[in-house]
C-alpha cells in the first residue's frame, strides 16, 4: 500500500513491481545488496525481470488504488528519452528500513577510444604450488600464445594473470615488450633455464614493511610514464595539483 500511495499516483505508465525473494529466498541481512545487484543487471540489460512462482497478484492488495503492476512476465524496459530509474527496498523483521533509487548510467566508452600510450614494458606473473607445476604453467601459457585463432593481447594477458589468478608459493615474473620476448622467456622457464627477463622465487611470510622512498628528485620525470599511460592516475594527479594551486 505504501508503494501504491508513494509511486502509484499521477503516472503516465505503471510502476512495475518485482521481487528478489522469488529468486533466492529471504536473504536476511544481504537482501538489500542482492536487490541492488539484480536491479543493476536489469538496468544494464534493459529488461524488467518477472517475479518467479507468481501467476496473479495478491487479492489482499487493492491494486486499483494506484498505477502499480506486478511483473508476472519479463518485459523490455522501454526507452522514453529519460534515464531508467528503479527503487530498491529492504525491509527486515529486525528493523531494517531502507530504500535506494538507482538510475541508468552513461554508456561506457567504446573500445579503442582511450588515447593513453601503451606501457613500454609489460609484467607477466605466474605462480604455482611447486617448481614443476610452475614450469608446466609456463609451457601451457606458451602453447596458448601459439594456439589457433586471434593471439591474446599482451596487456590483457598481463592484467589477467596479475589480477585474476591466485598468488601461490612458487612464483615467476617476466618483464617483456612483445609476444616474441614473452615466448622466449616462457620457453626458458618451462625448460628451467635462466633468462635475462625472468625472475623466480618463493613467497615469504607476511609482515610489515616500511619504505622511505624520498621525495622524487632522484628520478626526474618518474611519474610521467604513469601519467601518460593511465588516465585514472592523470586525473588524480591533476586534482592534487589543482588543490595545491588553490
PDB file of C-alpha atoms in Angstrom:
ATOM      1  CA  UNK A   1       0.000   0.000   0.000  1.00  0.00           C
ATOM      2  CA  UNK A   2       2.921   2.355   0.684  1.00  0.00           C
ATOM      3  CA  UNK A   3       4.249   1.853  -2.847  1.00  0.00           C
ATOM      4  CA  UNK A   4       0.793   2.491  -4.298  1.00  0.00           C
ATOM      5  CA  UNK A   5       0.459   5.700  -2.298  1.00  0.00           C
ATOM      6  CA  UNK A   6       4.015   6.946  -2.960  1.00  0.00           C
ATOM      7  CA  UNK A   7       4.809   5.910  -6.531  1.00  0.00           C
ATOM      8  CA  UNK A   8       1.451   4.885  -7.978  1.00  0.00           C
ATOM      9  CA  UNK A   9      -0.280   8.249  -8.229  1.00  0.00           C
ATOM     10  CA  UNK A  10      -0.480  10.526 -11.280  1.00  0.00           C
ATOM     11  CA  UNK A  11       1.611   8.304 -13.542  1.00  0.00           C
ATOM     12  CA  UNK A  12       1.567   8.078 -17.333  1.00  0.00           C
ATOM     13  CA  UNK A  13       2.903   4.500 -17.170  1.00  0.00           C
ATOM     14  CA  UNK A  14       2.519   1.953 -14.380  1.00  0.00           C
ATOM     15  CA  UNK A  15       5.233   1.305 -11.840  1.00  0.00           C
ATOM     16  CA  UNK A  16       6.326  -2.310 -12.293  1.00  0.00           C
ATOM     17  CA  UNK A  17       6.973  -4.302  -9.136  1.00  0.00           C
ATOM     18  CA  UNK A  18       9.450  -7.180  -8.841  1.00  0.00           C
ATOM     19  CA  UNK A  19      10.969  -9.238  -6.051  1.00  0.00           C
ATOM     20  CA  UNK A  20      14.394 -10.706  -5.378  1.00  0.00           C
ATOM     21  CA  UNK A  21      12.942 -13.115  -2.821  1.00  0.00           C
ATOM     22  CA  UNK A  22      11.398 -15.133  -5.635  1.00  0.00           C
ATOM     23  CA  UNK A  23      14.910 -15.813  -6.976  1.00  0.00           C
ATOM     24  CA  UNK A  24      16.919 -16.759  -3.882  1.00  0.00           C
ATOM     25  CA  UNK A  25      14.506 -16.672  -0.949  1.00  0.00           C
ATOM     26  CA  UNK A  26      14.831 -14.396   2.055  1.00  0.00           C
ATOM     27  CA  UNK A  27      18.462 -13.261   2.149  1.00  0.00           C
ATOM     28  CA  UNK A  28      18.095 -11.567   5.551  1.00  0.00           C
ATOM     29  CA  UNK A  29      20.910  -9.021   6.001  1.00  0.00           C
ATOM     30  CA  UNK A  30      22.056  -9.474   2.375  1.00  0.00           C
ATOM     31  CA  UNK A  31      18.613  -8.852   0.862  1.00  0.00           C
ATOM     32  CA  UNK A  32      19.260  -5.183   0.168  1.00  0.00           C
ATOM     33  CA  UNK A  33      22.613  -5.575  -1.609  1.00  0.00           C
ATOM     34  CA  UNK A  34      21.319  -8.584  -3.568  1.00  0.00           C
ATOM     35  CA  UNK A  35      18.362  -6.457  -4.684  1.00  0.00           C
ATOM     36  CA  UNK A  36      20.798  -3.776  -5.841  1.00  0.00           C
ATOM     37  CA  UNK A  37      22.718  -6.363  -7.889  1.00  0.00           C
ATOM     38  CA  UNK A  38      19.541  -7.617  -9.568  1.00  0.00           C
ATOM     39  CA  UNK A  39      18.410  -4.070 -10.327  1.00  0.00           C
ATOM     40  CA  UNK A  40      21.776  -3.039 -11.793  1.00  0.00           C
ATOM     41  CA  UNK A  41      21.666  -6.063 -14.098  1.00  0.00           C
ATOM     42  CA  UNK A  42      18.109  -5.159 -15.136  1.00  0.00           C
ATOM     43  CA  UNK A  43      19.216  -1.603 -15.929  1.00  0.00           C
ATOM     44  CA  UNK A  44      22.207  -2.887 -17.895  1.00  0.00           C
ATOM     45  CA  UNK A  45      20.208  -5.365 -19.997  1.00  0.00           C
ATOM     46  CA  UNK A  46      17.113  -3.192 -20.452  1.00  0.00           C
ATOM     47  CA  UNK A  47      14.800  -5.885 -19.096  1.00  0.00           C
ATOM     48  CA  UNK A  48      12.184  -5.811 -16.355  1.00  0.00           C
ATOM     49  CA  UNK A  49      12.559  -9.327 -14.859  1.00  0.00           C
ATOM     50  CA  UNK A  50       9.463 -11.179 -13.770  1.00  0.00           C
ATOM     51  CA  UNK A  51       8.723 -12.311 -10.239  1.00  0.00           C
ATOM     52  CA  UNK A  52       9.039 -16.084 -10.205  1.00  0.00           C
ATOM     53  CA  UNK A  53       6.375 -18.507  -8.962  1.00  0.00           C
ATOM     54  CA  UNK A  54       3.581 -15.923  -9.173  1.00  0.00           C
ATOM     55  CA  UNK A  55       0.741 -16.217 -11.680  1.00  0.00           C
ATOM     56  CA  UNK A  56      -1.521 -13.440 -10.387  1.00  0.00           C
ATOM     57  CA  UNK A  57      -1.184 -10.519  -7.949  1.00  0.00           C
ATOM     58  CA  UNK A  58      -2.322 -10.958  -4.361  1.00  0.00           C
ATOM     59  CA  UNK A  59      -6.009 -10.331  -3.734  1.00  0.00           C
ATOM     60  CA  UNK A  60      -5.145  -8.777  -0.367  1.00  0.00           C
ATOM     61  CA  UNK A  61      -3.885  -5.611  -2.093  1.00  0.00           C
ATOM     62  CA  UNK A  62      -6.129  -3.005  -3.677  1.00  0.00           C
ATOM     63  CA  UNK A  63      -4.256  -2.684  -6.965  1.00  0.00           C
ATOM     64  CA  UNK A  64      -6.833  -0.195  -8.270  1.00  0.00           C
ATOM     65  CA  UNK A  65      -5.586   2.406  -5.760  1.00  0.00           C
ATOM     66  CA  UNK A  66      -2.655   3.335  -7.999  1.00  0.00           C
ATOM     67  CA  UNK A  67      -0.759   2.540 -11.172  1.00  0.00           C
ATOM     68  CA  UNK A  68       1.410  -0.302  -9.832  1.00  0.00           C
ATOM     69  CA  UNK A  69       1.626  -3.688 -11.580  1.00  0.00           C
ATOM     70  CA  UNK A  70       3.296  -6.916 -10.516  1.00  0.00           C
ATOM     71  CA  UNK A  71       5.791  -8.293 -13.040  1.00  0.00           C
ATOM     72  CA  UNK A  72       4.433 -11.756 -13.814  1.00  0.00           C
ATOM     73  CA  UNK A  73       6.370 -11.896 -17.116  1.00  0.00           C
ATOM     74  CA  UNK A  74       9.620 -10.416 -18.427  1.00  0.00           C
ATOM     75  CA  UNK A  75       9.155  -7.081 -20.179  1.00  0.00           C
ATOM     76  CA  UNK A  76      11.505  -4.951 -22.268  1.00  0.00           C
ATOM     77  CA  UNK A  77      12.433  -1.818 -20.333  1.00  0.00           C
ATOM     78  CA  UNK A  78      11.100   0.894 -22.665  1.00  0.00           C
ATOM     79  CA  UNK A  79      13.188   3.773 -23.938  1.00  0.00           C
ATOM     80  CA  UNK A  80      11.389   7.002 -23.021  1.00  0.00           C
ATOM     81  CA  UNK A  81      14.077   9.599 -23.673  1.00  0.00           C
ATOM     82  CA  UNK A  82      14.817   9.757 -19.954  1.00  0.00           C
ATOM     83  CA  UNK A  83      17.205   7.649 -17.844  1.00  0.00           C
ATOM     84  CA  UNK A  84      15.767   4.423 -16.498  1.00  0.00           C
ATOM     85  CA  UNK A  85      15.226   4.514 -12.743  1.00  0.00           C
ATOM     86  CA  UNK A  86      14.339   1.855 -10.187  1.00  0.00           C
ATOM     87  CA  UNK A  87      13.761   1.774  -6.447  1.00  0.00           C
ATOM     88  CA  UNK A  88      15.170  -0.994  -4.229  1.00  0.00           C
ATOM     89  CA  UNK A  89      13.573  -1.569  -0.820  1.00  0.00           C
ATOM     90  CA  UNK A  90      14.955  -3.588   2.092  1.00  0.00           C
ATOM     91  CA  UNK A  91      12.515  -4.112   4.951  1.00  0.00           C
ATOM     92  CA  UNK A  92      13.713  -6.554   7.604  1.00  0.00           C
ATOM     93  CA  UNK A  93      11.926  -8.004  10.615  1.00  0.00           C
ATOM     94  CA  UNK A  94      14.840  -6.854  12.797  1.00  0.00           C
ATOM     95  CA  UNK A  95      14.220  -3.204  11.936  1.00  0.00           C
ATOM     96  CA  UNK A  96      15.964  -2.656   8.594  1.00  0.00           C
ATOM     97  CA  UNK A  97      14.096   0.022   6.663  1.00  0.00           C
ATOM     98  CA  UNK A  98      15.956   1.271   3.599  1.00  0.00           C
ATOM     99  CA  UNK A  99      15.036   2.449   0.126  1.00  0.00           C
ATOM    100  CA  UNK A 100      17.526   3.216  -2.644  1.00  0.00           C
ATOM    101  CA  UNK A 101      16.866   4.780  -6.053  1.00  0.00           C
ATOM    102  CA  UNK A 102      19.168   3.677  -8.900  1.00  0.00           C
ATOM    103  CA  UNK A 103      19.491   5.485 -12.220  1.00  0.00           C
ATOM    104  CA  UNK A 104      20.800   4.311 -15.565  1.00  0.00           C
ATOM    105  CA  UNK A 105      24.373   5.430 -16.125  1.00  0.00           C
ATOM    106  CA  UNK A 106      26.041   6.807 -19.224  1.00  0.00           C
ATOM    107  CA  UNK A 107      27.054   4.418 -21.981  1.00  0.00           C
ATOM    108  CA  UNK A 108      30.570   3.027 -21.420  1.00  0.00           C
ATOM    109  CA  UNK A 109      33.398   4.354 -23.517  1.00  0.00           C
ATOM    110  CA  UNK A 110      33.727   2.429 -26.745  1.00  0.00           C
ATOM    111  CA  UNK A 111      36.840   0.231 -27.044  1.00  0.00           C
ATOM    112  CA  UNK A 112      39.677   1.942 -28.822  1.00  0.00           C
ATOM    113  CA  UNK A 113      38.791   5.477 -27.744  1.00  0.00           C
ATOM    114  CA  UNK A 114      41.401   5.554 -24.962  1.00  0.00           C
ATOM    115  CA  UNK A 115      44.334   7.586 -26.230  1.00  0.00           C
ATOM    116  CA  UNK A 116      46.678   6.536 -23.422  1.00  0.00           C
ATOM    117  CA  UNK A 117      50.135   5.441 -24.517  1.00  0.00           C
ATOM    118  CA  UNK A 118      50.740   1.685 -24.085  1.00  0.00           C
ATOM    119  CA  UNK A 119      53.210   0.601 -21.424  1.00  0.00           C
ATOM    120  CA  UNK A 120      56.770   0.172 -22.718  1.00  0.00           C
ATOM    121  CA  UNK A 121      57.234  -2.990 -20.612  1.00  0.00           C
ATOM    122  CA  UNK A 122      54.525  -5.419 -19.500  1.00  0.00           C
ATOM    123  CA  UNK A 123      54.965  -7.594 -16.389  1.00  0.00           C
ATOM    124  CA  UNK A 124      53.658 -11.141 -16.746  1.00  0.00           C
ATOM    125  CA  UNK A 125      53.258 -13.038 -13.455  1.00  0.00           C
ATOM    126  CA  UNK A 126      52.909 -16.775 -12.909  1.00  0.00           C
ATOM    127  CA  UNK A 127      52.638 -18.854  -9.750  1.00  0.00           C
ATOM    128  CA  UNK A 128      52.125 -22.481  -8.743  1.00  0.00           C
ATOM    129  CA  UNK A 129      52.342 -24.767  -5.721  1.00  0.00           C
ATOM    130  CA  UNK A 130      55.627 -26.309  -6.826  1.00  0.00           C
ATOM    131  CA  UNK A 131      58.576 -25.771  -9.146  1.00  0.00           C
ATOM    132  CA  UNK A 132      57.458 -28.460 -11.605  1.00  0.00           C
ATOM    133  CA  UNK A 133      53.929 -27.028 -11.684  1.00  0.00           C
ATOM    134  CA  UNK A 134      55.352 -23.577 -12.398  1.00  0.00           C
ATOM    135  CA  UNK A 135      57.301 -24.942 -15.363  1.00  0.00           C
ATOM    136  CA  UNK A 136      54.168 -26.696 -16.620  1.00  0.00           C
ATOM    137  CA  UNK A 137      52.150 -23.491 -16.335  1.00  0.00           C
ATOM    138  CA  UNK A 138      54.766 -21.632 -18.382  1.00  0.00           C
ATOM    139  CA  UNK A 139      54.505 -24.301 -21.065  1.00  0.00           C
ATOM    140  CA  UNK A 140      50.699 -24.055 -21.116  1.00  0.00           C
ATOM    141  CA  UNK A 141      50.809 -20.276 -21.456  1.00  0.00           C
ATOM    142  CA  UNK A 142      53.352 -20.541 -24.272  1.00  0.00           C
ATOM    143  CA  UNK A 143      51.141 -23.055 -26.084  1.00  0.00           C
ATOM    144  CA  UNK A 144      48.153 -20.756 -25.580  1.00  0.00           C
ATOM    145  CA  UNK A 145      50.064 -17.905 -27.212  1.00  0.00           C
ATOM    146  CA  UNK A 146      50.843 -20.167 -30.169  1.00  0.00           C
ATOM    147  CA  UNK A 147      47.318 -21.568 -30.445  1.00  0.00           C
ATOM    148  CA  UNK A 148      44.825 -21.159 -33.241  1.00  0.00           C
ATOM    149  CA  UNK A 149      42.666 -18.057 -33.524  1.00  0.00           C
ATOM    150  CA  UNK A 150      43.432 -14.468 -32.613  1.00  0.00           C
ATOM    151  CA  UNK A 151      46.502 -14.176 -30.370  1.00  0.00           C
ATOM    152  CA  UNK A 152      45.720 -12.718 -26.922  1.00  0.00           C
ATOM    153  CA  UNK A 153      46.651  -9.104 -26.300  1.00  0.00           C
ATOM    154  CA  UNK A 154      49.880  -8.787 -24.300  1.00  0.00           C
ATOM    155  CA  UNK A 155      48.471  -6.182 -21.899  1.00  0.00           C
ATOM    156  CA  UNK A 156      45.299  -8.218 -21.330  1.00  0.00           C
ATOM    157  CA  UNK A 157      47.396 -11.297 -20.616  1.00  0.00           C
ATOM    158  CA  UNK A 158      49.478  -9.437 -18.032  1.00  0.00           C
ATOM    159  CA  UNK A 159      46.399  -7.960 -16.329  1.00  0.00           C
ATOM    160  CA  UNK A 160      44.540 -11.279 -16.182  1.00  0.00           C
ATOM    161  CA  UNK A 161      47.487 -13.148 -14.663  1.00  0.00           C
ATOM    162  CA  UNK A 162      48.165 -10.395 -12.110  1.00  0.00           C
ATOM    163  CA  UNK A 163      44.611  -9.634 -11.007  1.00  0.00           C
ATOM    164  CA  UNK A 164      42.572 -12.791 -11.602  1.00  0.00           C
ATOM    165  CA  UNK A 165      44.823 -15.718 -10.676  1.00  0.00           C
ATOM    166  CA  UNK A 166      45.759 -16.995  -7.244  1.00  0.00           C
ATOM    167  CA  UNK A 167      49.214 -15.998  -5.956  1.00  0.00           C
ATOM    168  CA  UNK A 168      50.753 -19.347  -4.920  1.00  0.00           C
ATOM    169  CA  UNK A 169      54.114 -20.070  -3.282  1.00  0.00           C
ATOM    170  CA  UNK A 170      56.351 -20.670  -6.313  1.00  0.00           C
ATOM    171  CA  UNK A 171      56.398 -17.556  -8.466  1.00  0.00           C
ATOM    172  CA  UNK A 172      57.944 -16.145 -11.609  1.00  0.00           C
ATOM    173  CA  UNK A 173      57.866 -12.687 -13.129  1.00  0.00           C
ATOM    174  CA  UNK A 174      58.712 -11.790 -16.702  1.00  0.00           C
ATOM    175  CA  UNK A 175      59.129  -8.225 -17.985  1.00  0.00           C
ATOM    176  CA  UNK A 176      58.562  -8.208 -21.747  1.00  0.00           C
ATOM    177  CA  UNK A 177      57.976  -5.779 -24.591  1.00  0.00           C
ATOM    178  CA  UNK A 178      56.280  -8.034 -27.135  1.00  0.00           C
ATOM    179  CA  UNK A 179      54.937 -11.546 -27.734  1.00  0.00           C
ATOM    180  CA  UNK A 180      58.262 -12.836 -29.050  1.00  0.00           C
ATOM    181  CA  UNK A 181      60.153 -11.823 -25.899  1.00  0.00           C
ATOM    182  CA  UNK A 182      57.395 -13.349 -23.752  1.00  0.00           C
ATOM    183  CA  UNK A 183      57.572 -16.619 -25.682  1.00  0.00           C
ATOM    184  CA  UNK A 184      61.359 -16.780 -25.244  1.00  0.00           C
ATOM    185  CA  UNK A 185      61.109 -16.173 -21.503  1.00  0.00           C
ATOM    186  CA  UNK A 186      58.347 -18.784 -21.151  1.00  0.00           C
ATOM    187  CA  UNK A 187      60.480 -21.296 -23.049  1.00  0.00           C
ATOM    188  CA  UNK A 188      63.303 -20.685 -20.571  1.00  0.00           C
ATOM    189  CA  UNK A 189      61.002 -21.057 -17.569  1.00  0.00           C
ATOM    190  CA  UNK A 190      59.383 -24.229 -18.946  1.00  0.00           C
ATOM    191  CA  UNK A 191      62.840 -25.750 -19.514  1.00  0.00           C
ATOM    192  CA  UNK A 192      64.241 -24.483 -16.185  1.00  0.00           C
ATOM    193  CA  UNK A 193      66.809 -22.253 -17.893  1.00  0.00           C
ATOM    194  CA  UNK A 194      67.854 -18.712 -16.920  1.00  0.00           C
ATOM    195  CA  UNK A 195      66.694 -15.764 -18.989  1.00  0.00           C
ATOM    196  CA  UNK A 196      67.531 -12.042 -18.725  1.00  0.00           C
ATOM    197  CA  UNK A 197      63.838 -11.081 -18.356  1.00  0.00           C
ATOM    198  CA  UNK A 198      62.935 -13.851 -15.904  1.00  0.00           C
ATOM    199  CA  UNK A 199      62.906 -13.682 -12.106  1.00  0.00           C
ATOM    200  CA  UNK A 200      61.923 -16.658  -9.943  1.00  0.00           C
ATOM    201  CA  UNK A 201      61.399 -17.015  -6.207  1.00  0.00           C
ATOM    202  CA  UNK A 202      59.383 -18.339  -3.289  1.00  0.00           C
ATOM    203  CA  UNK A 203      56.782 -16.349  -1.385  1.00  0.00           C
ATOM    204  CA  UNK A 204      57.985 -15.234   2.032  1.00  0.00           C
ATOM    205  CA  UNK A 205      55.870 -14.936   5.171  1.00  0.00           C
ATOM    206  CA  UNK A 206      53.766 -11.836   5.543  1.00  0.00           C
ATOM    207  CA  UNK A 207      54.991  -8.929   7.645  1.00  0.00           C
ATOM    208  CA  UNK A 208      55.210  -5.174   7.911  1.00  0.00           C
ATOM    209  CA  UNK A 209      57.452  -3.277   5.513  1.00  0.00           C
ATOM    210  CA  UNK A 210      58.255   0.432   5.773  1.00  0.00           C
ATOM    211  CA  UNK A 211      59.627   2.206   2.706  1.00  0.00           C
ATOM    212  CA  UNK A 212      61.295   5.637   2.829  1.00  0.00           C
ATOM    213  CA  UNK A 213      61.214   6.406  -0.864  1.00  0.00           C
ATOM    214  CA  UNK A 214      62.430  10.017  -0.839  1.00  0.00           C
ATOM    215  CA  UNK A 215      60.690  12.980  -2.380  1.00  0.00           C
ATOM    216  CA  UNK A 216      61.202  12.019  -6.012  1.00  0.00           C
ATOM    217  CA  UNK A 217      64.094  14.182  -7.154  1.00  0.00           C
ATOM    218  CA  UNK A 218      66.304  11.117  -7.587  1.00  0.00           C
ATOM    219  CA  UNK A 219      64.433  10.355 -10.825  1.00  0.00           C
ATOM    220  CA  UNK A 220      63.304  13.391 -12.758  1.00  0.00           C
ATOM    221  CA  UNK A 221      60.044  12.670 -14.546  1.00  0.00           C
ATOM    222  CA  UNK A 222      59.488   9.378 -12.729  1.00  0.00           C
ATOM    223  CA  UNK A 223      55.694   9.831 -12.830  1.00  0.00           C
ATOM    224  CA  UNK A 224      55.487  10.881 -16.463  1.00  0.00           C
ATOM    225  CA  UNK A 225      55.059   7.358 -17.810  1.00  0.00           C
ATOM    226  CA  UNK A 226      52.218   6.651 -15.380  1.00  0.00           C
ATOM    227  CA  UNK A 227      50.578   9.972 -16.267  1.00  0.00           C
ATOM    228  CA  UNK A 228      50.677   9.208 -19.990  1.00  0.00           C
ATOM    229  CA  UNK A 229      49.633   5.554 -19.700  1.00  0.00           C
ATOM    230  CA  UNK A 230      46.864   5.678 -17.083  1.00  0.00           C
ATOM    231  CA  UNK A 231      44.047   8.264 -17.314  1.00  0.00           C
ATOM    232  CA  UNK A 232      42.988   7.484 -13.721  1.00  0.00           C
ATOM    233  CA  UNK A 233      46.456   8.386 -12.441  1.00  0.00           C
ATOM    234  CA  UNK A 234      46.500  11.541 -14.583  1.00  0.00           C
ATOM    235  CA  UNK A 235      43.110  12.669 -13.263  1.00  0.00           C
ATOM    236  CA  UNK A 236      44.152  12.104  -9.624  1.00  0.00           C
ATOM    237  CA  UNK A 237      47.465  13.917 -10.207  1.00  0.00           C
ATOM    238  CA  UNK A 238      45.696  16.909 -11.788  1.00  0.00           C
ATOM    239  CA  UNK A 239      43.217  17.037  -8.900  1.00  0.00           C
ATOM    240  CA  UNK A 240      46.045  17.157  -6.333  1.00  0.00           C
ATOM    241  CA  UNK A 241      47.885  19.858  -8.297  1.00  0.00           C
ATOM    242  CA  UNK A 242      44.710  21.934  -8.538  1.00  0.00           C
ATOM    243  CA  UNK A 243      44.207  21.653  -4.760  1.00  0.00           C
ATOM    244  CA  UNK A 244      47.715  22.953  -4.089  1.00  0.00           C
ATOM    245  CA  UNK A 245      47.310  25.758  -6.602  1.00  0.00           C
ATOM    246  CA  UNK A 246      44.024  26.794  -4.988  1.00  0.00           C
TER     247      UNK A 246
END
